[in-house]
Amino acid sequence: MEHPIKIFSTRNSRYLAERIAKSLNLELGKSDVTVFSDGEFQPIYLESVRGVAVFIVCSTFPPMENLMELLLMIDAAKRASAYKVVAVMPYFGWARQDRKDRPRVSIGAKLVANLLEASGCDRIMTADLHADQIQGFFDFPVDHIYASSIFLPYLRSLKLEDLSIAAPDMGSAKRVNAYSRIIGCPMIICHKSRERANVVGSMTAIGDVEGRNIVIVDDMVDTAGTLCKASKMLMDKGAKSVRALATHPVLSGQAYEHIASSPLEELVVTDTIPLRAPQGADTGKIKVISVAELFGDVIDKVYRDKSFGNTLMY
């Protein structure tokens, strides 16, 4: 007997879940959340999920309640006899905590993986993990999707001459190398030193910068300090223009002010996280491309047991 499919969402990811469901010609499943006076909450499915392949869309950006709501929805679906429960996590929070980079710190990404497994999750889908090795933290399938499949067509549409792809730091070198190889253009690596978390000290560039139209590629942009400092440094070294592609627009602190006052011509992001610009913030340089159809395609292929290897590659 074929198991039906239903798409559900946590509250803060409904904006994206509706687009994903629409791409699959489905209605978003009905659910609700009971909130108690002390802040405790309890999700509930308002329709049967018995024998159903349940896909729950939830980007785990702050606040913490997003992750907790996802865990509770997975638990509720399993207890309601769902056939399979898949967590669709376009943005996987805590991914920057993938190792012990100094003594006495947590490995948050591994803890989140343990929590998802303990809740009864059968599979996860996510986009552009901060560190690829996080996939190894799970003992069930992980579909790691790359936003390059939507960024590359956009980049080609710009028809930029003298194009170079730049990594804002050494950690992005693998990603940038893939982009430069596919497009057939040189790559640049920006080397930075940090004074402390979210604060960049010195920065320099490795590669030819003068006279190039440069596109910086990264998995996320948080305070935009590194990105904006890199764009200024590249322009000071003679670049014609600097743009940036970043999958996850965390955009915390003074990120919007940094971007507006930077030499960046544009910052292209996806909707894995909704833009939450403060009132009056200048967002004119920010362009959003949706990942809804990309995730919809992967969900459809997982549900139908079809191969989608090309979708997952740079």
PDB file of C-alpha atoms in Angstrom:
ATOM      1  CA  MET A   1       0.000   0.000   0.000  1.00  0.00           C
ATOM      2  CA  GLU A   2       1.382   3.420  -0.954  1.00  0.00           C
ATOM      3  CA  HIS A   3       1.817   5.748   1.966  1.00  0.00           C
ATOM      4  CA  PRO A   4       0.409   9.257   1.451  1.00  0.00           C
ATOM      5  CA  ILE A   5       2.580  12.353   1.921  1.00  0.00           C
ATOM      6  CA  LYS A   6       1.830  15.412   4.035  1.00  0.00           C
ATOM      7  CA  ILE A   7       3.849  18.601   4.589  1.00  0.00           C
ATOM      8  CA  PHE A   8       3.696  20.342   7.972  1.00  0.00           C
ATOM      9  CA  SER A   9       5.550  23.271   9.466  1.00  0.00           C
ATOM     10  CA  THR A  10       6.611  24.867  12.697  1.00  0.00           C
ATOM     11  CA  ARG A  11       5.236  28.361  13.232  1.00  0.00           C
ATOM     12  CA  ASN A  12       8.277  30.399  12.231  1.00  0.00           C
ATOM     13  CA  SER A  13       8.908  28.448   9.009  1.00  0.00           C
ATOM     14  CA  ARG A  14       5.357  28.527   7.667  1.00  0.00           C
ATOM     15  CA  TYR A  15       6.345  31.178   5.092  1.00  0.00           C
ATOM     16  CA  LEU A  16       8.707  28.675   3.400  1.00  0.00           C
ATOM     17  CA  ALA A  17       6.656  25.537   4.039  1.00  0.00           C
ATOM     18  CA  GLU A  18       3.713  27.040   2.126  1.00  0.00           C
ATOM     19  CA  ARG A  19       5.969  27.652  -0.901  1.00  0.00           C
ATOM     20  CA  ILE A  20       7.390  24.119  -0.717  1.00  0.00           C
ATOM     21  CA  ALA A  21       3.909  22.591  -0.479  1.00  0.00           C
ATOM     22  CA  LYS A  22       2.737  24.709  -3.418  1.00  0.00           C
ATOM     23  CA  SER A  23       5.682  23.483  -5.531  1.00  0.00           C
ATOM     24  CA  LEU A  24       4.415  19.930  -4.877  1.00  0.00           C
ATOM     25  CA  ASN A  25       0.770  20.853  -5.588  1.00  0.00           C
ATOM     26  CA  LEU A  26      -0.105  20.051  -1.991  1.00  0.00           C
ATOM     27  CA  GLU A  27      -1.920  21.908   0.759  1.00  0.00           C
ATOM     28  CA  LEU A  28       0.104  22.581   3.898  1.00  0.00           C
ATOM     29  CA  GLY A  29      -0.981  20.177   6.649  1.00  0.00           C
ATOM     30  CA  LYS A  30      -3.069  21.545   9.487  1.00  0.00           C
ATOM     31  CA  SER A  31      -1.440  21.837  12.895  1.00  0.00           C
ATOM     32  CA  ASP A  32      -1.620  24.132  15.878  1.00  0.00           C
ATOM     33  CA  VAL A  33       0.327  24.981  19.024  1.00  0.00           C
ATOM     34  CA  THR A  34      -1.140  25.326  22.491  1.00  0.00           C
ATOM     35  CA  VAL A  35       0.815  27.909  24.507  1.00  0.00           C
ATOM     36  CA  PHE A  36       0.584  27.884  28.291  1.00  0.00           C
ATOM     37  CA  SER A  37       0.813  31.029  30.410  1.00  0.00           C
ATOM     38  CA  ASP A  38       4.379  30.248  31.529  1.00  0.00           C
ATOM     39  CA  GLY A  39       5.616  29.941  27.908  1.00  0.00           C
ATOM     40  CA  GLU A  40       5.485  26.146  27.639  1.00  0.00           C
ATOM     41  CA  PHE A  41       3.905  24.998  24.385  1.00  0.00           C
ATOM     42  CA  GLN A  42       2.503  21.797  22.882  1.00  0.00           C
ATOM     43  CA  PRO A  43       2.101  21.188  19.116  1.00  0.00           C
ATOM     44  CA  ILE A  44      -0.885  19.197  17.870  1.00  0.00           C
ATOM     45  CA  TYR A  45      -1.776  17.774  14.449  1.00  0.00           C
ATOM     46  CA  LEU A  46      -5.312  18.708  13.421  1.00  0.00           C
ATOM     47  CA  GLU A  47      -5.551  15.851  10.912  1.00  0.00           C
ATOM     48  CA  SER A  48      -4.607  12.165  10.917  1.00  0.00           C
ATOM     49  CA  VAL A  49      -0.994  11.225  10.143  1.00  0.00           C
ATOM     50  CA  ARG A  50      -1.411   7.462  10.632  1.00  0.00           C
ATOM     51  CA  GLY A  51       0.583   5.649   7.945  1.00  0.00           C
ATOM     52  CA  VAL A  52       1.645   8.977   6.412  1.00  0.00           C
ATOM     53  CA  ALA A  53       5.095  10.078   5.224  1.00  0.00           C
ATOM     54  CA  VAL A  54       5.334  13.289   7.272  1.00  0.00           C
ATOM     55  CA  PHE A  55       7.722  16.074   6.223  1.00  0.00           C
ATOM     56  CA  ILE A  56       8.126  18.843   8.820  1.00  0.00           C
ATOM     57  CA  VAL A  57       9.655  22.109   7.585  1.00  0.00           C
ATOM     58  CA  CYS A  58      11.628  23.969  10.244  1.00  0.00           C
ATOM     59  CA  SER A  59      14.664  26.214   9.927  1.00  0.00           C
ATOM     60  CA  THR A  60      16.229  26.297  13.386  1.00  0.00           C
ATOM     61  CA  PHE A  61      17.191  29.955  13.509  1.00  0.00           C
ATOM     62  CA  PRO A  62      16.807  31.777  16.848  1.00  0.00           C
ATOM     63  CA  PRO A  63      14.926  31.708  19.140  1.00  0.00           C
ATOM     64  CA  MET A  64      15.530  28.281  20.686  1.00  0.00           C
ATOM     65  CA  GLU A  65      11.795  27.520  20.554  1.00  0.00           C
ATOM     66  CA  ASN A  66      12.107  26.674  16.838  1.00  0.00           C
ATOM     67  CA  LEU A  67      14.219  23.604  17.537  1.00  0.00           C
ATOM     68  CA  MET A  68      12.083  22.551  20.507  1.00  0.00           C
ATOM     69  CA  GLU A  69       8.898  22.883  18.449  1.00  0.00           C
ATOM     70  CA  LEU A  70      10.412  20.687  15.728  1.00  0.00           C
ATOM     71  CA  LEU A  71      11.387  18.012  18.258  1.00  0.00           C
ATOM     72  CA  LEU A  72       7.895  18.024  19.767  1.00  0.00           C
ATOM     73  CA  MET A  73       6.260  17.787  16.321  1.00  0.00           C
ATOM     74  CA  ILE A  74       8.473  14.807  15.413  1.00  0.00           C
ATOM     75  CA  ASP A  75       7.548  13.112  18.701  1.00  0.00           C
ATOM     76  CA  ALA A  76       3.835  13.814  18.168  1.00  0.00           C
ATOM     77  CA  ALA A  77       3.929  12.384  14.627  1.00  0.00           C
ATOM     78  CA  LYS A  78       5.690   9.195  15.748  1.00  0.00           C
ATOM     79  CA  ARG A  79       3.220   8.738  18.598  1.00  0.00           C
ATOM     80  CA  ALA A  80       0.378   9.221  16.112  1.00  0.00           C
ATOM     81  CA  SER A  81       1.694   6.272  14.027  1.00  0.00           C
ATOM     82  CA  ALA A  82       3.221   8.202  11.130  1.00  0.00           C
ATOM     83  CA  TYR A  83       4.951   5.916   8.618  1.00  0.00           C
ATOM     84  CA  LYS A  84       8.100   8.068   8.365  1.00  0.00           C
ATOM     85  CA  VAL A  85       9.020  11.463   9.796  1.00  0.00           C
ATOM     86  CA  VAL A  86      11.462  13.641   7.879  1.00  0.00           C
ATOM     87  CA  ALA A  87      12.802  16.912   9.306  1.00  0.00           C
ATOM     88  CA  VAL A  88      13.244  19.454   6.515  1.00  0.00           C
ATOM     89  CA  MET A  89      15.739  21.911   8.019  1.00  0.00           C
ATOM     90  CA  PRO A  90      16.749  24.438   5.344  1.00  0.00           C
ATOM     91  CA  TYR A  91      18.906  26.194   7.959  1.00  0.00           C
ATOM     92  CA  PHE A  92      20.561  23.875  10.490  1.00  0.00           C
ATOM     93  CA  GLY A  93      21.225  25.930  13.599  1.00  0.00           C
ATOM     94  CA  TRP A  94      24.246  25.282  15.842  1.00  0.00           C
ATOM     95  CA  ALA A  95      26.228  24.100  12.790  1.00  0.00           C
ATOM     96  CA  ARG A  96      29.136  26.385  13.736  1.00  0.00           C
ATOM     97  CA  GLN A  97      29.648  24.195  16.823  1.00  0.00           C
ATOM     98  CA  ASP A  98      30.977  21.181  14.912  1.00  0.00           C
ATOM     99  CA  ARG A  99      34.141  20.525  16.976  1.00  0.00           C
ATOM    100  CA  LYS A 100      36.003  21.509  20.128  1.00  0.00           C
ATOM    101  CA  ASP A 101      38.032  24.461  18.868  1.00  0.00           C
ATOM    102  CA  ARG A 102      39.073  25.354  22.418  1.00  0.00           C
ATOM    103  CA  PRO A 103      38.845  23.643  25.823  1.00  0.00           C
ATOM    104  CA  ARG A 104      35.595  23.225  27.740  1.00  0.00           C
ATOM    105  CA  VAL A 105      33.130  24.068  24.965  1.00  0.00           C
ATOM    106  CA  SER A 106      30.118  22.154  23.680  1.00  0.00           C
ATOM    107  CA  ILE A 107      29.752  20.490  20.287  1.00  0.00           C
ATOM    108  CA  GLY A 108      26.273  21.859  19.652  1.00  0.00           C
ATOM    109  CA  ALA A 109      25.800  20.303  16.196  1.00  0.00           C
ATOM    110  CA  LYS A 110      26.313  16.796  17.610  1.00  0.00           C
ATOM    111  CA  LEU A 111      23.920  17.500  20.473  1.00  0.00           C
ATOM    112  CA  VAL A 112      21.225  18.639  18.019  1.00  0.00           C
ATOM    113  CA  ALA A 113      21.799  15.453  15.985  1.00  0.00           C
ATOM    114  CA  ASN A 114      21.334  13.365  19.138  1.00  0.00           C
ATOM    115  CA  LEU A 115      18.127  15.223  20.003  1.00  0.00           C
ATOM    116  CA  LEU A 116      16.667  14.669  16.531  1.00  0.00           C
ATOM    117  CA  GLU A 117      17.467  10.962  16.711  1.00  0.00           C
ATOM    118  CA  ALA A 118      15.998  10.662  20.223  1.00  0.00           C
ATOM    119  CA  SER A 119      12.776  12.371  19.090  1.00  0.00           C
ATOM    120  CA  GLY A 120      12.194   9.658  16.477  1.00  0.00           C
ATOM    121  CA  CYS A 121      13.303  11.444  13.310  1.00  0.00           C
ATOM    122  CA  ASP A 122      13.931   9.078  10.374  1.00  0.00           C
ATOM    123  CA  ARG A 123      15.769  11.451   8.022  1.00  0.00           C
ATOM    124  CA  ILE A 124      16.762  15.091   7.642  1.00  0.00           C
ATOM    125  CA  MET A 125      17.131  17.452   4.699  1.00  0.00           C
ATOM    126  CA  THR A 126      19.231  20.572   4.995  1.00  0.00           C
ATOM    127  CA  ALA A 127      21.095  23.101   2.848  1.00  0.00           C
ATOM    128  CA  ASP A 128      24.734  24.192   2.888  1.00  0.00           C
ATOM    129  CA  LEU A 129      25.874  22.985   6.293  1.00  0.00           C
ATOM    130  CA  HIS A 130      28.553  25.163   7.840  1.00  0.00           C
ATOM    131  CA  ALA A 131      30.731  22.039   7.998  1.00  0.00           C
ATOM    132  CA  ASP A 132      30.127  19.033   5.722  1.00  0.00           C
ATOM    133  CA  GLN A 133      31.305  16.572   8.369  1.00  0.00           C
ATOM    134  CA  ILE A 134      28.179  17.257  10.447  1.00  0.00           C
ATOM    135  CA  GLN A 135      26.480  14.653   8.230  1.00  0.00           C
ATOM    136  CA  GLY A 136      28.530  12.048  10.095  1.00  0.00           C
ATOM    137  CA  PHE A 137      26.898  13.020  13.394  1.00  0.00           C
ATOM    138  CA  PHE A 138      23.696  11.257  12.277  1.00  0.00           C
ATOM    139  CA  ASP A 139      22.966   7.530  12.180  1.00  0.00           C
ATOM    140  CA  PHE A 140      20.173   7.965   9.629  1.00  0.00           C
ATOM    141  CA  PRO A 141      20.107   9.482   6.109  1.00  0.00           C
ATOM    142  CA  VAL A 142      21.037  13.146   5.626  1.00  0.00           C
ATOM    143  CA  ASP A 143      20.175  14.891   2.349  1.00  0.00           C
ATOM    144  CA  HIS A 144      22.671  17.745   2.108  1.00  0.00           C
ATOM    145  CA  ILE A 145      21.477  20.154  -0.582  1.00  0.00           C
ATOM    146  CA  TYR A 146      23.686  22.830  -2.129  1.00  0.00           C
ATOM    147  CA  ALA A 147      22.247  26.237  -3.023  1.00  0.00           C
ATOM    148  CA  SER A 148      24.710  26.342  -5.926  1.00  0.00           C
ATOM    149  CA  SER A 149      21.960  24.842  -8.093  1.00  0.00           C
ATOM    150  CA  ILE A 150      20.057  28.137  -7.823  1.00  0.00           C
ATOM    151  CA  PHE A 151      23.016  30.503  -7.365  1.00  0.00           C
ATOM    152  CA  LEU A 152      24.972  29.341 -10.423  1.00  0.00           C
ATOM    153  CA  PRO A 153      22.174  30.073 -12.940  1.00  0.00           C
ATOM    154  CA  TYR A 154      21.756  33.531 -11.395  1.00  0.00           C
ATOM    155  CA  LEU A 155      25.492  34.149 -11.543  1.00  0.00           C
ATOM    156  CA  ARG A 156      25.621  33.126 -15.204  1.00  0.00           C
ATOM    157  CA  SER A 157      22.700  35.439 -15.972  1.00  0.00           C
ATOM    158  CA  LEU A 158      24.798  38.436 -14.876  1.00  0.00           C
ATOM    159  CA  LYS A 159      27.251  37.740 -17.757  1.00  0.00           C
ATOM    160  CA  LEU A 160      30.132  39.329 -15.862  1.00  0.00           C
ATOM    161  CA  GLU A 161      33.448  39.657 -17.663  1.00  0.00           C
ATOM    162  CA  ASP A 162      36.762  39.191 -15.820  1.00  0.00           C
ATOM    163  CA  LEU A 163      34.930  37.167 -13.179  1.00  0.00           C
ATOM    164  CA  SER A 164      36.659  35.732 -10.100  1.00  0.00           C
ATOM    165  CA  ILE A 165      35.099  33.782  -7.219  1.00  0.00           C
ATOM    166  CA  ALA A 166      36.343  34.620  -3.728  1.00  0.00           C
ATOM    167  CA  ALA A 167      36.285  32.800  -0.390  1.00  0.00           C
ATOM    168  CA  PRO A 168      35.833  35.143   2.596  1.00  0.00           C
ATOM    169  CA  ASP A 169      37.985  32.796   4.712  1.00  0.00           C
ATOM    170  CA  MET A 170      39.896  29.526   4.488  1.00  0.00           C
ATOM    171  CA  GLY A 171      36.841  27.547   5.605  1.00  0.00           C
ATOM    172  CA  SER A 172      34.988  28.441   2.397  1.00  0.00           C
ATOM    173  CA  ALA A 173      37.836  27.444   0.062  1.00  0.00           C
ATOM    174  CA  LYS A 174      36.316  24.070  -0.913  1.00  0.00           C
ATOM    175  CA  ARG A 175      32.966  25.645  -1.795  1.00  0.00           C
ATOM    176  CA  VAL A 176      34.589  28.450  -3.787  1.00  0.00           C
ATOM    177  CA  ASN A 177      36.876  26.020  -5.617  1.00  0.00           C
ATOM    178  CA  ALA A 178      33.793  24.123  -6.804  1.00  0.00           C
ATOM    179  CA  TYR A 179      32.154  27.318  -8.090  1.00  0.00           C
ATOM    180  CA  SER A 180      35.308  28.467  -9.897  1.00  0.00           C
ATOM    181  CA  ARG A 181      35.784  25.020 -11.459  1.00  0.00           C
ATOM    182  CA  ILE A 182      32.205  24.857 -12.771  1.00  0.00           C
ATOM    183  CA  ILE A 183      32.195  28.420 -14.106  1.00  0.00           C
ATOM    184  CA  GLY A 184      35.767  28.240 -15.338  1.00  0.00           C
ATOM    185  CA  CYS A 185      37.179  31.324 -13.645  1.00  0.00           C
ATOM    186  CA  PRO A 186      39.986  32.077 -11.150  1.00  0.00           C
ATOM    187  CA  MET A 187      39.478  31.929  -7.403  1.00  0.00           C
ATOM    188  CA  ILE A 188      40.642  34.230  -4.622  1.00  0.00           C
ATOM    189  CA  ILE A 189      41.015  33.368  -0.934  1.00  0.00           C
ATOM    190  CA  CYS A 190      40.670  36.037   1.737  1.00  0.00           C
ATOM    191  CA  HIS A 191      42.719  35.216   4.818  1.00  0.00           C
ATOM    192  CA  LYS A 192      41.515  36.717   8.085  1.00  0.00           C
ATOM    193  CA  SER A 193      42.447  36.689  11.754  1.00  0.00           C
ATOM    194  CA  ARG A 194      39.797  37.144  14.435  1.00  0.00           C
ATOM    195  CA  GLU A 195      40.159  39.258  17.549  1.00  0.00           C
ATOM    196  CA  ARG A 196      37.183  37.391  19.064  1.00  0.00           C
ATOM    197  CA  ALA A 197      33.897  35.812  17.917  1.00  0.00           C
ATOM    198  CA  ASN A 198      32.142  37.968  15.284  1.00  0.00           C
ATOM    199  CA  VAL A 199      35.034  40.480  15.280  1.00  0.00           C
ATOM    200  CA  VAL A 200      37.554  40.368  12.416  1.00  0.00           C
ATOM    201  CA  GLY A 201      41.102  41.630  12.918  1.00  0.00           C
ATOM    202  CA  SER A 202      43.382  41.787   9.875  1.00  0.00           C
ATOM    203  CA  MET A 203      42.587  40.503   6.359  1.00  0.00           C
ATOM    204  CA  THR A 204      44.456  39.980   3.112  1.00  0.00           C
ATOM    205  CA  ALA A 205      43.778  38.327  -0.272  1.00  0.00           C
ATOM    206  CA  ILE A 206      45.526  35.454  -2.044  1.00  0.00           C
ATOM    207  CA  GLY A 207      45.078  35.673  -5.826  1.00  0.00           C
ATOM    208  CA  ASP A 208      44.769  38.276  -8.585  1.00  0.00           C
ATOM    209  CA  VAL A 209      42.263  40.988  -7.627  1.00  0.00           C
ATOM    210  CA  GLU A 210      43.015  44.024  -9.782  1.00  0.00           C
ATOM    211  CA  GLY A 211      40.578  44.555 -12.641  1.00  0.00           C
ATOM    212  CA  ARG A 212      38.328  41.631 -11.655  1.00  0.00           C
ATOM    213  CA  ASN A 213      34.571  41.461 -11.036  1.00  0.00           C
ATOM    214  CA  ILE A 214      34.549  39.448  -7.816  1.00  0.00           C
ATOM    215  CA  VAL A 215      31.783  37.339  -6.291  1.00  0.00           C
ATOM    216  CA  ILE A 216      32.264  36.253  -2.668  1.00  0.00           C
ATOM    217  CA  VAL A 217      30.591  32.926  -1.855  1.00  0.00           C
ATOM    218  CA  ASP A 218      29.769  31.710   1.670  1.00  0.00           C
ATOM    219  CA  ASP A 219      27.294  29.469   3.469  1.00  0.00           C
ATOM    220  CA  MET A 220      25.952  32.186   5.776  1.00  0.00           C
ATOM    221  CA  VAL A 221      26.212  35.863   6.619  1.00  0.00           C
ATOM    222  CA  ASP A 222      25.781  36.735  10.300  1.00  0.00           C
ATOM    223  CA  THR A 223      26.939  40.198  11.403  1.00  0.00           C
ATOM    224  CA  ALA A 224      28.354  40.744   7.873  1.00  0.00           C
ATOM    225  CA  GLY A 225      31.616  41.971   9.436  1.00  0.00           C
ATOM    226  CA  THR A 226      33.825  39.529   7.518  1.00  0.00           C
ATOM    227  CA  LEU A 227      31.889  39.997   4.280  1.00  0.00           C
ATOM    228  CA  CYS A 228      31.967  43.788   4.339  1.00  0.00           C
ATOM    229  CA  LYS A 229      35.616  43.941   5.392  1.00  0.00           C
ATOM    230  CA  ALA A 230      36.500  41.561   2.564  1.00  0.00           C
ATOM    231  CA  SER A 231      34.572  43.631   0.015  1.00  0.00           C
ATOM    232  CA  LYS A 232      36.359  46.816   1.077  1.00  0.00           C
ATOM    233  CA  MET A 233      39.760  45.125   1.037  1.00  0.00           C
ATOM    234  CA  LEU A 234      39.129  43.735  -2.466  1.00  0.00           C
ATOM    235  CA  MET A 235      37.994  47.118  -3.795  1.00  0.00           C
ATOM    236  CA  ASP A 236      41.058  48.768  -2.237  1.00  0.00           C
ATOM    237  CA  LYS A 237      43.208  46.244  -4.130  1.00  0.00           C
ATOM    238  CA  GLY A 238      41.687  47.298  -7.459  1.00  0.00           C
ATOM    239  CA  ALA A 239      38.633  45.081  -8.020  1.00  0.00           C
ATOM    240  CA  LYS A 240      36.094  46.387 -10.554  1.00  0.00           C
ATOM    241  CA  SER A 241      33.133  45.282  -8.434  1.00  0.00           C
ATOM    242  CA  VAL A 242      32.290  42.994  -5.529  1.00  0.00           C
ATOM    243  CA  ARG A 243      29.119  40.988  -5.032  1.00  0.00           C
ATOM    244  CA  ALA A 244      28.282  38.200  -2.576  1.00  0.00           C
ATOM    245  CA  LEU A 245      26.261  34.982  -2.483  1.00  0.00           C
ATOM    246  CA  ALA A 246      25.314  33.551   0.931  1.00  0.00           C
ATOM    247  CA  THR A 247      22.787  30.782   1.496  1.00  0.00           C
ATOM    248  CA  HIS A 248      21.638  31.643   5.022  1.00  0.00           C
ATOM    249  CA  PRO A 249      20.863  35.319   5.865  1.00  0.00           C
ATOM    250  CA  VAL A 250      21.308  35.228   9.644  1.00  0.00           C
ATOM    251  CA  LEU A 251      21.906  39.013   9.556  1.00  0.00           C
ATOM    252  CA  SER A 252      22.216  39.766  13.256  1.00  0.00           C
ATOM    253  CA  GLY A 253      23.519  42.797  15.129  1.00  0.00           C
ATOM    254  CA  GLN A 254      24.380  45.667  12.770  1.00  0.00           C
ATOM    255  CA  ALA A 255      24.458  43.483   9.657  1.00  0.00           C
ATOM    256  CA  TYR A 256      22.012  45.612   7.661  1.00  0.00           C
ATOM    257  CA  GLU A 257      23.947  48.795   8.414  1.00  0.00           C
ATOM    258  CA  HIS A 258      27.240  47.094   7.496  1.00  0.00           C
ATOM    259  CA  ILE A 259      25.871  45.891   4.154  1.00  0.00           C
ATOM    260  CA  ALA A 260      24.261  49.220   3.254  1.00  0.00           C
ATOM    261  CA  SER A 261      27.501  51.142   3.885  1.00  0.00           C
ATOM    262  CA  SER A 262      29.804  48.575   2.247  1.00  0.00           C
ATOM    263  CA  PRO A 263      31.165  48.594  -1.331  1.00  0.00           C
ATOM    264  CA  LEU A 264      29.044  45.504  -2.131  1.00  0.00           C
ATOM    265  CA  GLU A 265      26.929  45.951  -5.245  1.00  0.00           C
ATOM    266  CA  GLU A 266      24.506  43.271  -4.045  1.00  0.00           C
ATOM    267  CA  LEU A 267      24.116  40.448  -1.567  1.00  0.00           C
ATOM    268  CA  VAL A 268      22.146  37.477  -2.906  1.00  0.00           C
ATOM    269  CA  VAL A 269      20.668  35.150  -0.270  1.00  0.00           C
ATOM    270  CA  THR A 270      17.994  32.465  -0.042  1.00  0.00           C
ATOM    271  CA  ASP A 271      14.841  32.275   2.080  1.00  0.00           C
ATOM    272  CA  THR A 272      16.091  29.523   4.418  1.00  0.00           C
ATOM    273  CA  ILE A 273      15.795  32.286   7.035  1.00  0.00           C
ATOM    274  CA  PRO A 274      13.312  35.150   6.597  1.00  0.00           C
ATOM    275  CA  LEU A 275      14.725  38.658   6.403  1.00  0.00           C
ATOM    276  CA  ARG A 276      14.001  40.346   9.723  1.00  0.00           C
ATOM    277  CA  ALA A 277      15.294  43.831   9.060  1.00  0.00           C
ATOM    278  CA  PRO A 278      14.763  46.459  11.753  1.00  0.00           C
ATOM    279  CA  GLN A 279      12.274  49.159  10.880  1.00  0.00           C
ATOM    280  CA  GLY A 280      13.867  51.689   8.555  1.00  0.00           C
ATOM    281  CA  ALA A 281      16.828  49.459   7.646  1.00  0.00           C
ATOM    282  CA  ASP A 282      18.163  49.769   4.101  1.00  0.00           C
ATOM    283  CA  THR A 283      17.693  46.424   2.312  1.00  0.00           C
ATOM    284  CA  GLY A 284      18.187  47.728  -1.219  1.00  0.00           C
ATOM    285  CA  LYS A 285      21.343  45.680  -1.830  1.00  0.00           C
ATOM    286  CA  ILE A 286      19.796  42.383  -0.693  1.00  0.00           C
ATOM    287  CA  LYS A 287      18.166  40.029  -3.216  1.00  0.00           C
ATOM    288  CA  VAL A 288      16.351  36.870  -2.082  1.00  0.00           C
ATOM    289  CA  ILE A 289      16.056  33.700  -4.194  1.00  0.00           C
ATOM    290  CA  SER A 290      13.714  30.987  -2.914  1.00  0.00           C
ATOM    291  CA  VAL A 291      14.845  27.420  -2.193  1.00  0.00           C
ATOM    292  CA  ALA A 292      11.226  26.198  -2.121  1.00  0.00           C
ATOM    293  CA  GLU A 293      11.266  24.443  -5.509  1.00  0.00           C
ATOM    294  CA  LEU A 294      14.682  22.942  -4.768  1.00  0.00           C
ATOM    295  CA  PHE A 295      13.454  21.394  -1.517  1.00  0.00           C
ATOM    296  CA  GLY A 296      10.159  20.442  -3.141  1.00  0.00           C
ATOM    297  CA  ASP A 297      12.052  18.505  -5.824  1.00  0.00           C
ATOM    298  CA  VAL A 298      14.164  16.646  -3.247  1.00  0.00           C
ATOM    299  CA  ILE A 299      11.111  15.840  -1.108  1.00  0.00           C
ATOM    300  CA  ASP A 300       9.324  14.452  -4.171  1.00  0.00           C
ATOM    301  CA  LYS A 301      12.296  12.256  -5.117  1.00  0.00           C
ATOM    302  CA  VAL A 302      12.776  10.950  -1.572  1.00  0.00           C
ATOM    303  CA  TYR A 303       9.079  10.135  -1.355  1.00  0.00           C
ATOM    304  CA  ARG A 304       9.169   8.309  -4.709  1.00  0.00           C
ATOM    305  CA  ASP A 305      12.499   6.563  -3.983  1.00  0.00           C
ATOM    306  CA  LYS A 306      14.188   8.222  -6.943  1.00  0.00           C
ATOM    307  CA  SER A 307      17.844   9.197  -7.260  1.00  0.00           C
ATOM    308  CA  PHE A 308      18.703  12.876  -6.904  1.00  0.00           C
ATOM    309  CA  GLY A 309      22.506  12.819  -6.708  1.00  0.00           C
ATOM    310  CA  ASN A 310      22.887  15.676  -9.197  1.00  0.00           C
ATOM    311  CA  THR A 311      20.745  17.924  -7.009  1.00  0.00           C
ATOM    312  CA  LEU A 312      23.092  17.445  -4.078  1.00  0.00           C
ATOM    313  CA  MET A 313      26.351  18.221  -5.875  1.00  0.00           C
ATOM    314  CA  TYR A 314      28.084  21.504  -6.488  1.00  0.00           C
TER     315      TYR A 314
END
